[in-house]
Coordinates of C-alpha atoms and ligand atoms in Angstrom, one line a residue:
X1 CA 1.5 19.8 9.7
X2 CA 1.1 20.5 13.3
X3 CA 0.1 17.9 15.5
X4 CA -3.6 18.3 16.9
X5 CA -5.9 16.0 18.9
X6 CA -7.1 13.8 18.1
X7 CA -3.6 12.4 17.3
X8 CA -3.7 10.9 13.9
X9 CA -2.2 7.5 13.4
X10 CA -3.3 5.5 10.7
X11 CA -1.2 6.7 8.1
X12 CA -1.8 3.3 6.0
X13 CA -5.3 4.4 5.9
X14 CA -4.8 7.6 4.2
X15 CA -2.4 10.7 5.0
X16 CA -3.1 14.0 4.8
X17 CA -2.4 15.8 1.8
X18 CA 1.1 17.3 1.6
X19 CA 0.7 21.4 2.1
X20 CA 3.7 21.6 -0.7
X21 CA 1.5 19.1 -2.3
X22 CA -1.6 21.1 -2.2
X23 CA 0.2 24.2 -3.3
X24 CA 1.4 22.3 -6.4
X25 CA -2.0 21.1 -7.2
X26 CA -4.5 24.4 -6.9
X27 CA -3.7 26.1 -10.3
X28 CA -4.8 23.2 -12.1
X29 CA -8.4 23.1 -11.0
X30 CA -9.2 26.9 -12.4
X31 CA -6.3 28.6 -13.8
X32 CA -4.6 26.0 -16.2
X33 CA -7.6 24.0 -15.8
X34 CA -6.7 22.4 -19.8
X35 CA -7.8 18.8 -20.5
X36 CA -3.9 17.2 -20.9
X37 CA -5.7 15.3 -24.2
X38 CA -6.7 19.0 -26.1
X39 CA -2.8 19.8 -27.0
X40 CA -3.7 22.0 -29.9
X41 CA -4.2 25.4 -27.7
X42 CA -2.1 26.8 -24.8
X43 CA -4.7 25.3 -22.1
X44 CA -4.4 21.9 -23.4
X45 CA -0.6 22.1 -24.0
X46 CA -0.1 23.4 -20.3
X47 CA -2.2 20.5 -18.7
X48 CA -0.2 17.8 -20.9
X49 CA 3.2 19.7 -19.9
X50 CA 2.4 19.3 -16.0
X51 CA 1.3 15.7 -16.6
X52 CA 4.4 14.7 -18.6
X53 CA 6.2 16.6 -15.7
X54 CA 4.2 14.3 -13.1
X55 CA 5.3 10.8 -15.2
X56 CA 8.5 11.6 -14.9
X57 CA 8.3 12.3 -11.2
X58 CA 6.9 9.0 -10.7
X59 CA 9.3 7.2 -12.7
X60 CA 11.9 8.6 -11.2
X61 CA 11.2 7.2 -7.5
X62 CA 10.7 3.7 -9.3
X63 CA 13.4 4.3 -11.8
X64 CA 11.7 3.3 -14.5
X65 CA 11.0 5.0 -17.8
X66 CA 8.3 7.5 -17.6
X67 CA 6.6 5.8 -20.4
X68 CA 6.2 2.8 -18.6
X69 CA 3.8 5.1 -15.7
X70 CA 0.2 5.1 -16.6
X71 CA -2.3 6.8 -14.1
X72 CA -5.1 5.6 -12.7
X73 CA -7.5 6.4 -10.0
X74 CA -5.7 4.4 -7.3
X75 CA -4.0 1.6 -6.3
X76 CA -7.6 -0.8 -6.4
X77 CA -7.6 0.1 -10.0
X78 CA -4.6 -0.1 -10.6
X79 CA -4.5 -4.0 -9.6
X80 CA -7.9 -4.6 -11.4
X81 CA -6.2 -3.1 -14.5
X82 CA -2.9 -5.5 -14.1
X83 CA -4.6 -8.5 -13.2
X84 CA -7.6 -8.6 -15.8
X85 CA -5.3 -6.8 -18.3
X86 CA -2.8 -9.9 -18.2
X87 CA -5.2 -12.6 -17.9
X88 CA -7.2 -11.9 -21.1
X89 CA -4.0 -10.7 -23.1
X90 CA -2.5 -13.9 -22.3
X91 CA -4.9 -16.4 -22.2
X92 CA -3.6 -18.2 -25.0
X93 CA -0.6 -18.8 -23.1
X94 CA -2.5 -19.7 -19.9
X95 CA -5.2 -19.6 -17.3
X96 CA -3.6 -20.2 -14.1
X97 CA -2.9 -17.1 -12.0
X98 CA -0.8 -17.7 -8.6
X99 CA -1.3 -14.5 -5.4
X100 CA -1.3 -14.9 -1.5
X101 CA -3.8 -15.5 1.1
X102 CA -3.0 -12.1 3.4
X103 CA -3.5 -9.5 -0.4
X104 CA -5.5 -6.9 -0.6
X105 CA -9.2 -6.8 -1.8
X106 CA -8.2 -5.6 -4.8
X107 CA -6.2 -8.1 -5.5
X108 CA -8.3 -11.2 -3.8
X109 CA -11.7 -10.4 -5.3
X110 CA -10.3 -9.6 -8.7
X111 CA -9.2 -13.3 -7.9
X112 CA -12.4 -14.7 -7.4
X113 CA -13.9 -12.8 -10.5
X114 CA -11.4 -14.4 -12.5
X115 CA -12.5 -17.7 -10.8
X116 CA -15.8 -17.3 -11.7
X117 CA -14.9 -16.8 -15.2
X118 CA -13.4 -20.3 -15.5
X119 CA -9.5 -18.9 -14.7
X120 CA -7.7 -21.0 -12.1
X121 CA -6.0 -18.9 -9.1
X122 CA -3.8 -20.6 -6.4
X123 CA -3.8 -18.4 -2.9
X124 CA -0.8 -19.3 -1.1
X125 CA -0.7 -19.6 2.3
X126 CA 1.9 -17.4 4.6
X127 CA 4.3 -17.9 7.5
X128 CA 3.2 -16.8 10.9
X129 CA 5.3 -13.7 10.3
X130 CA 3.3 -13.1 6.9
X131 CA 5.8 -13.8 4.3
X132 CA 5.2 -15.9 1.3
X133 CA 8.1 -18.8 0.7
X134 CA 9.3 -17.6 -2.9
X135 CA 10.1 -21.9 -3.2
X136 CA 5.9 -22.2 -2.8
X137 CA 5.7 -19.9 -5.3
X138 CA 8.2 -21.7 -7.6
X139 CA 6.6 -25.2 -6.6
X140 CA 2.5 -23.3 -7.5
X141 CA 3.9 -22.8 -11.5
X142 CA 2.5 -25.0 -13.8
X143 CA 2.7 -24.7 -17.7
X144 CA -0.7 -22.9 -17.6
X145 CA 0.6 -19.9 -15.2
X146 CA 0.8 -16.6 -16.9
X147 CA 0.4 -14.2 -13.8
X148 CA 2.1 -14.2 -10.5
X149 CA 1.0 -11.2 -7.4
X150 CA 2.2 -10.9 -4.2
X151 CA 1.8 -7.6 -2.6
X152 CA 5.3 -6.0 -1.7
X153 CA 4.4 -4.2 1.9
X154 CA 1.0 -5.8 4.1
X155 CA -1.5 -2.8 4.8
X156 CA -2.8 -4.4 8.3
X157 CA 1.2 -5.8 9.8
X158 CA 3.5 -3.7 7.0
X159 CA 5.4 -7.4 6.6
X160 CA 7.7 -7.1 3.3
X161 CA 7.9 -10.1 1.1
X162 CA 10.8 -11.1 -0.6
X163 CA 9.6 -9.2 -4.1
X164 CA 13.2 -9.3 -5.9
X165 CA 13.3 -13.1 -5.4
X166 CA 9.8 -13.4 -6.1
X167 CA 10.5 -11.3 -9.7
X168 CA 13.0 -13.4 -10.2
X169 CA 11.4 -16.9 -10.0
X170 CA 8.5 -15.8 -12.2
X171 CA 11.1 -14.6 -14.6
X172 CA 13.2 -17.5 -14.6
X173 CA 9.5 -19.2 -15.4
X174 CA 8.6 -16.9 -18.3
X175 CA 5.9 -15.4 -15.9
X176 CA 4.7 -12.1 -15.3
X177 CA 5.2 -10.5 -11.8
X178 CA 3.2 -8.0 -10.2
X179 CA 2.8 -6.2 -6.8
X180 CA 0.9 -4.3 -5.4
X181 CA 3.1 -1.7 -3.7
X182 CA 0.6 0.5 -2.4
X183 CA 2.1 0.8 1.1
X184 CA 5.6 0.6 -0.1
X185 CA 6.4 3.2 -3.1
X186 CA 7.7 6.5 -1.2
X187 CA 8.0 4.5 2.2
X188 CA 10.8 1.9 1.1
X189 CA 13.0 2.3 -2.2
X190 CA 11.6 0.4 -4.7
X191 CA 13.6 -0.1 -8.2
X192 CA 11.9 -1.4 -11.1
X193 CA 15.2 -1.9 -12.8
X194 CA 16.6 -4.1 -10.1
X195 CA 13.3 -5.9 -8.6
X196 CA 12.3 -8.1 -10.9
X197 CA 9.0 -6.5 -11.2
X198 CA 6.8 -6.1 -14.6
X199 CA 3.5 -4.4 -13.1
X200 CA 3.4 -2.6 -9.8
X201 CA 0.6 -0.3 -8.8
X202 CA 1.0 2.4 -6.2
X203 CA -1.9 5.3 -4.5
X204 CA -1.6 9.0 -4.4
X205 CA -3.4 8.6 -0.7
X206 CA -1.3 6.7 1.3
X207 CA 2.1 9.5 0.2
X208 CA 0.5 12.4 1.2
X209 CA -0.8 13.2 -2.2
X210 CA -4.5 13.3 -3.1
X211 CA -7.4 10.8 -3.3
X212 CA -8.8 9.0 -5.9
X213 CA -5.1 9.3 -8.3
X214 CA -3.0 6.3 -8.6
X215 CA -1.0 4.9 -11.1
X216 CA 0.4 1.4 -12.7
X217 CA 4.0 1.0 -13.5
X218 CA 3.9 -1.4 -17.2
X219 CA 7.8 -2.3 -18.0
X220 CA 8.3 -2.0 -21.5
X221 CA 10.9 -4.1 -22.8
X222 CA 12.7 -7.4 -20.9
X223 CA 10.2 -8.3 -21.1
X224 CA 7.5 -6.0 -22.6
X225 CA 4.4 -6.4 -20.8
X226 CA 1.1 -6.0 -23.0
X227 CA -1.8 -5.7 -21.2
X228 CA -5.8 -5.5 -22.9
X229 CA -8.2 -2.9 -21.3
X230 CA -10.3 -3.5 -18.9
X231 CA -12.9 -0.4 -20.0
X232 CA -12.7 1.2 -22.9
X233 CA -13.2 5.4 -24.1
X234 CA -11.1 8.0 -25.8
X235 CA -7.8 5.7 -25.7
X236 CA -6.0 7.8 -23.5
X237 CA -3.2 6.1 -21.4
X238 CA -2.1 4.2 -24.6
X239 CA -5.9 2.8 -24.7
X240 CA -4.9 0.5 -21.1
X241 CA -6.8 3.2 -19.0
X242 CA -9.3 5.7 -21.0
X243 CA -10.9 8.4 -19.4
X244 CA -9.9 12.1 -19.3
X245 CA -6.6 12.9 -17.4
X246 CA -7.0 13.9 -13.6
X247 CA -4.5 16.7 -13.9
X248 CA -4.6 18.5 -10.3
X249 CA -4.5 14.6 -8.9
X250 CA -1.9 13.5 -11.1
X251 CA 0.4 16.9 -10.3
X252 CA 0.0 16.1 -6.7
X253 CA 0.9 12.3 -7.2
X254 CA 4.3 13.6 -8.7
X255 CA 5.1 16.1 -6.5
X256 CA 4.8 13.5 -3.2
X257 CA 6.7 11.4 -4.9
X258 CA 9.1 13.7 -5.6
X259 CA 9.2 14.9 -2.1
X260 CA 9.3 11.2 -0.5
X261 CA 12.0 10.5 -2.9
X262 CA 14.2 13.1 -0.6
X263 CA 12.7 12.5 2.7
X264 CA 12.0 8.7 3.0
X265 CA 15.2 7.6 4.8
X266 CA 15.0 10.3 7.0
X267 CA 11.8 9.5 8.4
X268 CA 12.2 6.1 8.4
X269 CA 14.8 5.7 11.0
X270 CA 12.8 7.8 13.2
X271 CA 9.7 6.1 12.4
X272 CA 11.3 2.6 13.5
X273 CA 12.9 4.1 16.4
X274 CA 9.1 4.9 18.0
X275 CA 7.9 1.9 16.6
X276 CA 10.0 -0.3 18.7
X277 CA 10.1 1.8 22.0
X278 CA 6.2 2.0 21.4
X279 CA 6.2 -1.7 21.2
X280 CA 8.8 -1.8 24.2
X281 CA 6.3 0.3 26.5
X282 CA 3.3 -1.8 25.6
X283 CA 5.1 -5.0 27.0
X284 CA 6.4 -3.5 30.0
X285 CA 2.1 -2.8 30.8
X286 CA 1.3 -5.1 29.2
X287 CA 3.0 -8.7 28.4
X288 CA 1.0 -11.0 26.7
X289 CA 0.7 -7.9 23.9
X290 CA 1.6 -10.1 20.8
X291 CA 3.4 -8.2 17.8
X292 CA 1.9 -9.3 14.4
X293 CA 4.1 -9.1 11.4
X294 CA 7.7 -9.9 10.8
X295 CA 10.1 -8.3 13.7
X296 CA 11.9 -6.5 11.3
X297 CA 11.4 -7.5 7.9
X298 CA 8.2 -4.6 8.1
X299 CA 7.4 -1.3 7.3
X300 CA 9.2 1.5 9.8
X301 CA 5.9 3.4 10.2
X302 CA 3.7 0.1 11.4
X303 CA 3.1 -1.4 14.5
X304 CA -0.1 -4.4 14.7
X305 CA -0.3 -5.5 18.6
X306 CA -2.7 -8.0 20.0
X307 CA -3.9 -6.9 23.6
X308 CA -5.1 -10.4 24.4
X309 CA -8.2 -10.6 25.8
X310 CA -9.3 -6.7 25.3
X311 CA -11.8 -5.7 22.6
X312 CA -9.7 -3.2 20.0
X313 CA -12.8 -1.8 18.9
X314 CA -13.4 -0.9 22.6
X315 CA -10.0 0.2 23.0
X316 CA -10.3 2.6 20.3
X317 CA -13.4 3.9 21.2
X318 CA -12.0 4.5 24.5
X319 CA -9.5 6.8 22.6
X320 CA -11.3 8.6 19.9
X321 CA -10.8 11.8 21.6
X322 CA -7.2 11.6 21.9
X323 CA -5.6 9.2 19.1
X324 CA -7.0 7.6 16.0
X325 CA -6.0 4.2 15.3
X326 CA -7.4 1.3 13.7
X327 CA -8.2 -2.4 14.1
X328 CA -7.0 -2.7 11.1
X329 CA -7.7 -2.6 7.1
X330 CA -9.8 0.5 6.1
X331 CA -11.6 -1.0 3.3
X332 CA -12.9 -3.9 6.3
X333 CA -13.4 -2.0 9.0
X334 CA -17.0 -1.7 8.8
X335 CA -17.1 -5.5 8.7
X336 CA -17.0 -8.0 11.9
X337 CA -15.6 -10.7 10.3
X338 CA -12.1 -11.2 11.6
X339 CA -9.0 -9.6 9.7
X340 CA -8.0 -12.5 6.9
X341 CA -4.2 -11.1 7.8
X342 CA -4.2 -12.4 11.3
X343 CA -6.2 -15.1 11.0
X344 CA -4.0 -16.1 7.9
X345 CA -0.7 -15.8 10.4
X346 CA -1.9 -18.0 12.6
X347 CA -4.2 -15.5 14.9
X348 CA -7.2 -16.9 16.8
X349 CA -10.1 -14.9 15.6
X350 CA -10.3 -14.1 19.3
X351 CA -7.0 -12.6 19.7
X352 CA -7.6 -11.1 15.8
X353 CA -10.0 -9.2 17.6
X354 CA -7.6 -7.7 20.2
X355 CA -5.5 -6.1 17.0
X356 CA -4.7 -2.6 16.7
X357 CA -3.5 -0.7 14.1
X358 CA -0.8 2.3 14.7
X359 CA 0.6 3.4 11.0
X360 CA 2.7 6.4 12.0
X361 CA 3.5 9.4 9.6
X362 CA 4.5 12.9 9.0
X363 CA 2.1 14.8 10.6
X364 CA 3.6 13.1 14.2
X365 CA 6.2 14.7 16.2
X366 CA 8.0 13.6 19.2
X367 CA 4.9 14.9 21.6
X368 CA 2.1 12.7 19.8
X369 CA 4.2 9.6 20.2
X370 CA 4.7 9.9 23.9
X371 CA 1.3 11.3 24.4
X372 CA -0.5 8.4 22.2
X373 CA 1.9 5.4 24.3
X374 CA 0.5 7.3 27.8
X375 CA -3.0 7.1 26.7
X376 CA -3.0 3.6 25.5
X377 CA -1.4 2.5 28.6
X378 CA -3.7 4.4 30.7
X379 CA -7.0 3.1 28.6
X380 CA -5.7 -0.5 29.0
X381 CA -5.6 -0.1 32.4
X382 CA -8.8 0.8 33.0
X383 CA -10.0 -1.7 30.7
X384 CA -7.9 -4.8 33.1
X385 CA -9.3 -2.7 36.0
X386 CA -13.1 -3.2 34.5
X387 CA -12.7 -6.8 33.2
Ligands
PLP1 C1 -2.1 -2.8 -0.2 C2 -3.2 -1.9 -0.7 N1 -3.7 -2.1 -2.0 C3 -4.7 -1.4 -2.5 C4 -5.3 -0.4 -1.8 C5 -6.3 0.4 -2.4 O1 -5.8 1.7 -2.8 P1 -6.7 2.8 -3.3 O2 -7.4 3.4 -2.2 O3 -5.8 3.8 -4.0 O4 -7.6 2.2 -4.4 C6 -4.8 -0.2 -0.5 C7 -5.5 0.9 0.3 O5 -6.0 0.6 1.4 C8 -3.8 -0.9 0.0 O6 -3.4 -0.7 1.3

């Protein structure tokens, strides 16, 4: 991937599909186009081969059991399916359902559906560095809880809660677990086996694989998670997730994963490494810039600054020639309300409008970082110069 202007930084947004990726995909829109269900000819038989091939991939990375991997169309889906899924199977059990203030969409408005429903749902608040307090957690159980979901990496500050812990106070409670690890899986190691976790969902986007193909880990056994569908169709997906089988997608989501299995810890420490000089530079210029997240329980690849007292969105107008960054979540950028991250960790909704977004990734080489810290240093100069 060579780098290019305008330089491309918002890698939690979406990345760019994977060129070994792509190459993996293209036979299986129009060669071995089969539909992975229609196993009784060769075409059928080769798309269900690839897919198998693609579970295990996926399992691997999370080591889990590739039966325990279904695929949806992303990570939204994904936590719709887990969250629904678990509050209707076990609603016998219980109707209380405990997450965090600083989620995802995904996860808070399938909250507030529940809510309307008559389901209870406690949002726990965060530190100023983002992090839940597993003992809040502990102390939000009740006899009624049957679902706990707290997000493993932040999309807007990459802060990293403390899932393990997390897993294993709902465990200890008889309680399910789940996280949404859409900004984690392929950027940190993540091990089912070892984290305490019974439903995780993860995106074919944001690991250079392709759009709209995602998938939801389910553990089997210890315990065995059951969850009921959300929609309903042919059954495929053991009837949690009908619909036919996105092959091409779901070939590309195994081969990322397979590739960020190799490459993660390589990239990481050079990812951190600019993260912290970029950081470094911006205080030097600039020294009321504010970092937002955890100092270093975060994701290598993010960095979320407040510029006190200058407008991101007319810093990043300012550089849409040159680098793209964000202000923040992608699914709320449209929107003027004030990022519910920053505001939840203790930002004014002021300064949570001076917030910028830089998720770094593969496509950047040592050029685009120094070229992106020259240009934001220069724009925020003009900007103090102006103002
Ligand atoms: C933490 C988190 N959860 C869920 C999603 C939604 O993922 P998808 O686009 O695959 O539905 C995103 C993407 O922005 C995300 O960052």
């Amino acid at each position: 991937m060579e780098s290019k202007r305008p330089v491309y930084m918002d890698h939690h947004a979406t990345t760019p599909v994977d060129p070994r990726v792509l190459e993996t995909m293209l036979p299986y829109f129009s060669e071995t186009f089969g539909n992975a269900g229609s196993i009784d000819h060769v075409y059928g038989a080769v798309a269900a081969d690839a897919v198998r091939k693609a579970r295990e991939q996926c399992a691997h990375i999370l080591n889990a059991s590739a039966d325990e991997i279904y695929f949806t169309s992303g990570a939204t889906e994904s936590d719709n399916i887990a969250i629904l899924g678990v509050a209707e199977q076990y609603a016998s059990k219980g109707d209380h359902i405990i997450t965090c203030v600083t989620e995802h969409k995904a996860v808070l408005d399938t909250g507030k559906h529940l809510q309307k429903t008559g389901k209870s749902v406690t949002y726990l608040p965060v530190d100023k560095y983002g992090l839940v307090d597993p003992s809040a957690v502990e102390a939000a159980i009740t006899d009624k809880t049957v679902l706990i979901s707290i997000m493993t990496a932040n999309n807007e500050i990459g802060t990293i809660a403390p899932i393990k812990e997390i897993g294993k106070i709902a465990h200890d409670h008889g309680v399910i677990f789940h996280t949404d690890a859409a900004q984690a899986v392929g950027h940190i190691p993540m091990d089912m086996k070892k984290m305490n976790i019974d439903l995780l969902s993860f995106s074919g986007h944001k690991i250079y694989g392709p759009k709209g193909i995602g998938g939801l880990y389910v553990r089997s056994s210890s315990p065995r998670v059951k969850l009921s569908p959300v929609m309903f169709g042919g059954g495929q997906e053991k009837g949690v997730r009908s619909g036919t089988l996105n092959v091409p997608g779901i070939v590309g989501m195994g081969k990322a994963l397979a590739i960020a299995e190799k490459e993660m810890g390589k990239a990481e420490k050079q990812y951190r490494q600019w993260t912290t000089q970029m950081f470094d530079s911006f205080k030097d210029v600039y020294p009321s810039v504010m970092l937002n997240g955890h100092p270093t329980k975060r994701l290598a690849h993010n960095l979320n600054v407040c510029f006190p007292g200058i407008e991101s969105k007319a810093l990043i107008h300012l550089l849409k020639d040159d680098l793209a960054i964000s202000a923040g979540s992608a699914c709320t950028t449209t929107s003027v309300e004030p990022s519910h991250v920053l505001l939840a960790i203790g930002r004014t909704v002021e300064e949570s409008h001076s917030a910028v977004r830089f998720g770094l990734g593969r496509g950047n080489d040592g050029d685009d970082f120094h070229f992106s810290i020259d240009m934001i240093i220069k724009c925020i100069q003009a900007i103090k110069k102006i103002s």
